[in-house]
């Protein structure tokens, strides 16, 4: 199992052709108190760079961008009832999607943890 990071402050943990996607603790801290999460539905297909949801906090609304091509296979339903889970466990229980990866070569465009830490300084 490998974990990758995007410049849009998302983490992606990969097992085979399936990935779990969420936002980083840094992103959650920047957003402040999350009050609503708009998510796509299972079965929705998307392309790298496309908007795949919105996270609204008391401070701002922030789009979730697809870090690679794929299809939503599972949505974390608990975020609808408890969006603040993104503040409590952004890199754990509060994942946003499980996705089926269409093009694994796109993972090469993402960062490892050291690269991400360098990005956020």
mmCIF file of N, CA, C and O in Angstrom, residues 2 4 12-21 46 67-73 98-107 110:
data_model
loop_
_atom_site.group_PDB
_atom_site.id
_atom_site.type_symbol
_atom_site.label_atom_id
_atom_site.label_comp_id
_atom_site.label_asym_id
_atom_site.label_seq_id
_atom_site.Cartn_x
_atom_site.Cartn_y
_atom_site.Cartn_z
ATOM 1 N N UNK A 2 0.677 2.105 -0.985
ATOM 2 C CA UNK A 2 1.484 3.321 -1.110
ATOM 3 C C UNK A 2 0.580 4.544 -0.959
ATOM 4 O O UNK A 2 -0.575 4.516 -1.368
ATOM 5 N N UNK A 4 0.213 8.701 -1.738
ATOM 6 C CA UNK A 4 0.666 9.808 -2.580
ATOM 7 C C UNK A 4 -0.053 11.079 -2.135
ATOM 8 O O UNK A 4 -1.095 11.019 -1.491
ATOM 9 N N UNK A 12 -3.786 10.144 -1.295
ATOM 10 C CA UNK A 12 -4.334 9.020 -2.058
ATOM 11 C C UNK A 12 -3.563 7.775 -1.624
ATOM 12 O O UNK A 12 -2.348 7.708 -1.801
ATOM 13 N N UNK A 13 -4.265 6.821 -1.020
ATOM 14 C CA UNK A 13 -3.644 5.564 -0.635
ATOM 15 C C UNK A 13 -4.084 4.512 -1.644
ATOM 16 O O UNK A 13 -5.284 4.346 -1.884
ATOM 17 N N UNK A 14 -3.116 3.816 -2.243
ATOM 18 C CA UNK A 14 -3.390 2.910 -3.350
ATOM 19 C C UNK A 14 -3.172 1.453 -2.949
ATOM 20 O O UNK A 14 -2.145 1.117 -2.366
ATOM 21 N N UNK A 15 -4.171 0.625 -3.272
ATOM 22 C CA UNK A 15 -4.063 -0.829 -3.138
ATOM 23 C C UNK A 15 -4.565 -1.422 -4.444
ATOM 24 O O UNK A 15 -5.758 -1.355 -4.731
ATOM 25 N N UNK A 16 -3.653 -1.970 -5.240
ATOM 26 C CA UNK A 16 -4.051 -2.506 -6.541
ATOM 27 C C UNK A 16 -4.550 -1.388 -7.435
ATOM 28 O O UNK A 16 -3.877 -0.378 -7.614
ATOM 29 N N UNK A 17 -5.766 -1.557 -8.007
ATOM 30 C CA UNK A 17 -6.324 -0.500 -8.860
ATOM 31 C C UNK A 17 -7.378 0.322 -8.124
ATOM 32 O O UNK A 17 -8.167 1.032 -8.729
ATOM 33 N N UNK A 18 -7.366 0.230 -6.794
ATOM 34 C CA UNK A 18 -8.306 0.987 -5.967
ATOM 35 C C UNK A 18 -7.536 1.989 -5.112
ATOM 36 O O UNK A 18 -6.447 1.682 -4.627
ATOM 37 N N UNK A 19 -8.096 3.161 -4.951
ATOM 38 C CA UNK A 19 -7.457 4.179 -4.124
ATOM 39 C C UNK A 19 -8.478 4.788 -3.177
ATOM 40 O O UNK A 19 -9.659 4.909 -3.502
ATOM 41 N N UNK A 20 -8.005 5.155 -1.997
ATOM 42 C CA UNK A 20 -8.807 5.914 -1.044
ATOM 43 C C UNK A 20 -8.282 7.336 -1.088
ATOM 44 O O UNK A 20 -7.066 7.558 -1.109
ATOM 45 N N UNK A 21 -9.207 8.319 -1.131
ATOM 46 C CA UNK A 21 -8.835 9.719 -1.302
ATOM 47 C C UNK A 21 -9.406 10.562 -0.177
ATOM 48 O O UNK A 21 -10.551 10.355 0.236
ATOM 49 N N UNK A 46 -14.708 10.447 -13.608
ATOM 50 C CA UNK A 46 -14.116 11.782 -13.620
ATOM 51 C C UNK A 46 -12.734 11.726 -14.245
ATOM 52 O O UNK A 46 -12.144 10.664 -14.387
ATOM 53 N N UNK A 67 -7.200 13.885 -8.449
ATOM 54 C CA UNK A 67 -5.769 13.796 -8.682
ATOM 55 C C UNK A 67 -5.401 12.864 -9.831
ATOM 56 O O UNK A 67 -4.271 12.845 -10.288
ATOM 57 N N UNK A 68 -6.388 12.099 -10.309
ATOM 58 C CA UNK A 68 -6.172 11.185 -11.442
ATOM 59 C C UNK A 68 -7.519 10.773 -12.023
ATOM 60 O O UNK A 68 -8.553 11.075 -11.453
ATOM 61 N N UNK A 69 -7.496 10.137 -13.185
ATOM 62 C CA UNK A 69 -8.726 9.661 -13.818
ATOM 63 C C UNK A 69 -9.259 8.474 -13.032
ATOM 64 O O UNK A 69 -8.481 7.650 -12.539
ATOM 65 N N UNK A 70 -10.592 8.363 -12.950
ATOM 66 C CA UNK A 70 -11.142 7.206 -12.263
ATOM 67 C C UNK A 70 -12.645 7.228 -12.163
ATOM 68 O O UNK A 70 -13.333 7.987 -12.857
ATOM 69 N N UNK A 71 -13.139 6.367 -11.271
ATOM 70 C CA UNK A 71 -14.571 6.233 -11.033
ATOM 71 C C UNK A 71 -14.790 6.083 -9.536
ATOM 72 O O UNK A 71 -14.068 5.336 -8.857
ATOM 73 N N UNK A 72 -15.787 6.806 -9.018
ATOM 74 C CA UNK A 72 -16.133 6.678 -7.604
ATOM 75 C C UNK A 72 -16.755 5.300 -7.385
ATOM 76 O O UNK A 72 -17.727 4.946 -8.051
ATOM 77 N N UNK A 73 -16.182 4.506 -6.471
ATOM 78 C CA UNK A 73 -16.795 3.215 -6.163
ATOM 79 C C UNK A 73 -17.433 3.204 -4.776
ATOM 80 O O UNK A 73 -18.290 2.384 -4.503
ATOM 81 N N UNK A 98 -13.586 6.247 -2.194
ATOM 82 C CA UNK A 98 -12.783 5.128 -2.686
ATOM 83 C C UNK A 98 -13.015 5.144 -4.194
ATOM 84 O O UNK A 98 -14.156 5.258 -4.652
ATOM 85 N N UNK A 99 -11.933 5.088 -4.964
ATOM 86 C CA UNK A 99 -12.040 5.206 -6.413
ATOM 87 C C UNK A 99 -11.334 4.057 -7.116
ATOM 88 O O UNK A 99 -10.394 3.471 -6.590
ATOM 89 N N UNK A 100 -11.826 3.757 -8.310
ATOM 90 C CA UNK A 100 -11.169 2.790 -9.190
ATOM 91 C C UNK A 100 -10.290 3.613 -10.124
ATOM 92 O O UNK A 100 -10.773 4.513 -10.822
ATOM 93 N N UNK A 101 -8.992 3.327 -10.110
ATOM 94 C CA UNK A 101 -8.027 4.087 -10.900
ATOM 95 C C UNK A 101 -8.090 3.649 -12.365
ATOM 96 O O UNK A 101 -8.008 2.456 -12.654
ATOM 97 N N UNK A 102 -8.222 4.609 -13.276
ATOM 98 C CA UNK A 102 -8.262 4.309 -14.713
ATOM 99 C C UNK A 102 -6.864 4.231 -15.312
ATOM 100 O O UNK A 102 -6.605 3.424 -16.193
ATOM 101 N N UNK A 103 -5.954 5.118 -14.860
ATOM 102 C CA UNK A 103 -4.625 5.205 -15.458
ATOM 103 C C UNK A 103 -3.581 5.333 -14.349
ATOM 104 O O UNK A 103 -3.294 6.423 -13.870
ATOM 105 N N UNK A 104 -3.012 4.200 -13.944
ATOM 106 C CA UNK A 104 -2.065 4.187 -12.817
ATOM 107 C C UNK A 104 -0.803 5.002 -13.105
ATOM 108 O O UNK A 104 -0.128 5.438 -12.174
ATOM 109 N N UNK A 105 -0.491 5.249 -14.385
ATOM 110 C CA UNK A 105 0.716 6.031 -14.688
ATOM 111 C C UNK A 105 0.587 7.466 -14.161
ATOM 112 O O UNK A 105 1.594 8.138 -13.941
ATOM 113 N N UNK A 106 -0.641 7.932 -13.929
ATOM 114 C CA UNK A 106 -0.843 9.286 -13.408
ATOM 115 C C UNK A 106 -0.340 9.425 -11.969
ATOM 116 O O UNK A 106 -0.103 10.539 -11.498
ATOM 117 N N UNK A 107 -0.167 8.307 -11.280
ATOM 118 C CA UNK A 107 0.383 8.367 -9.920
ATOM 119 C C UNK A 107 1.791 8.951 -9.924
ATOM 120 O O UNK A 107 2.223 9.548 -8.933
ATOM 121 N N UNK A 110 2.217 12.552 -8.860
ATOM 122 C CA UNK A 110 1.934 12.925 -7.475
ATOM 123 C C UNK A 110 3.208 12.867 -6.636
ATOM 124 O O UNK A 110 4.233 12.366 -7.079
#
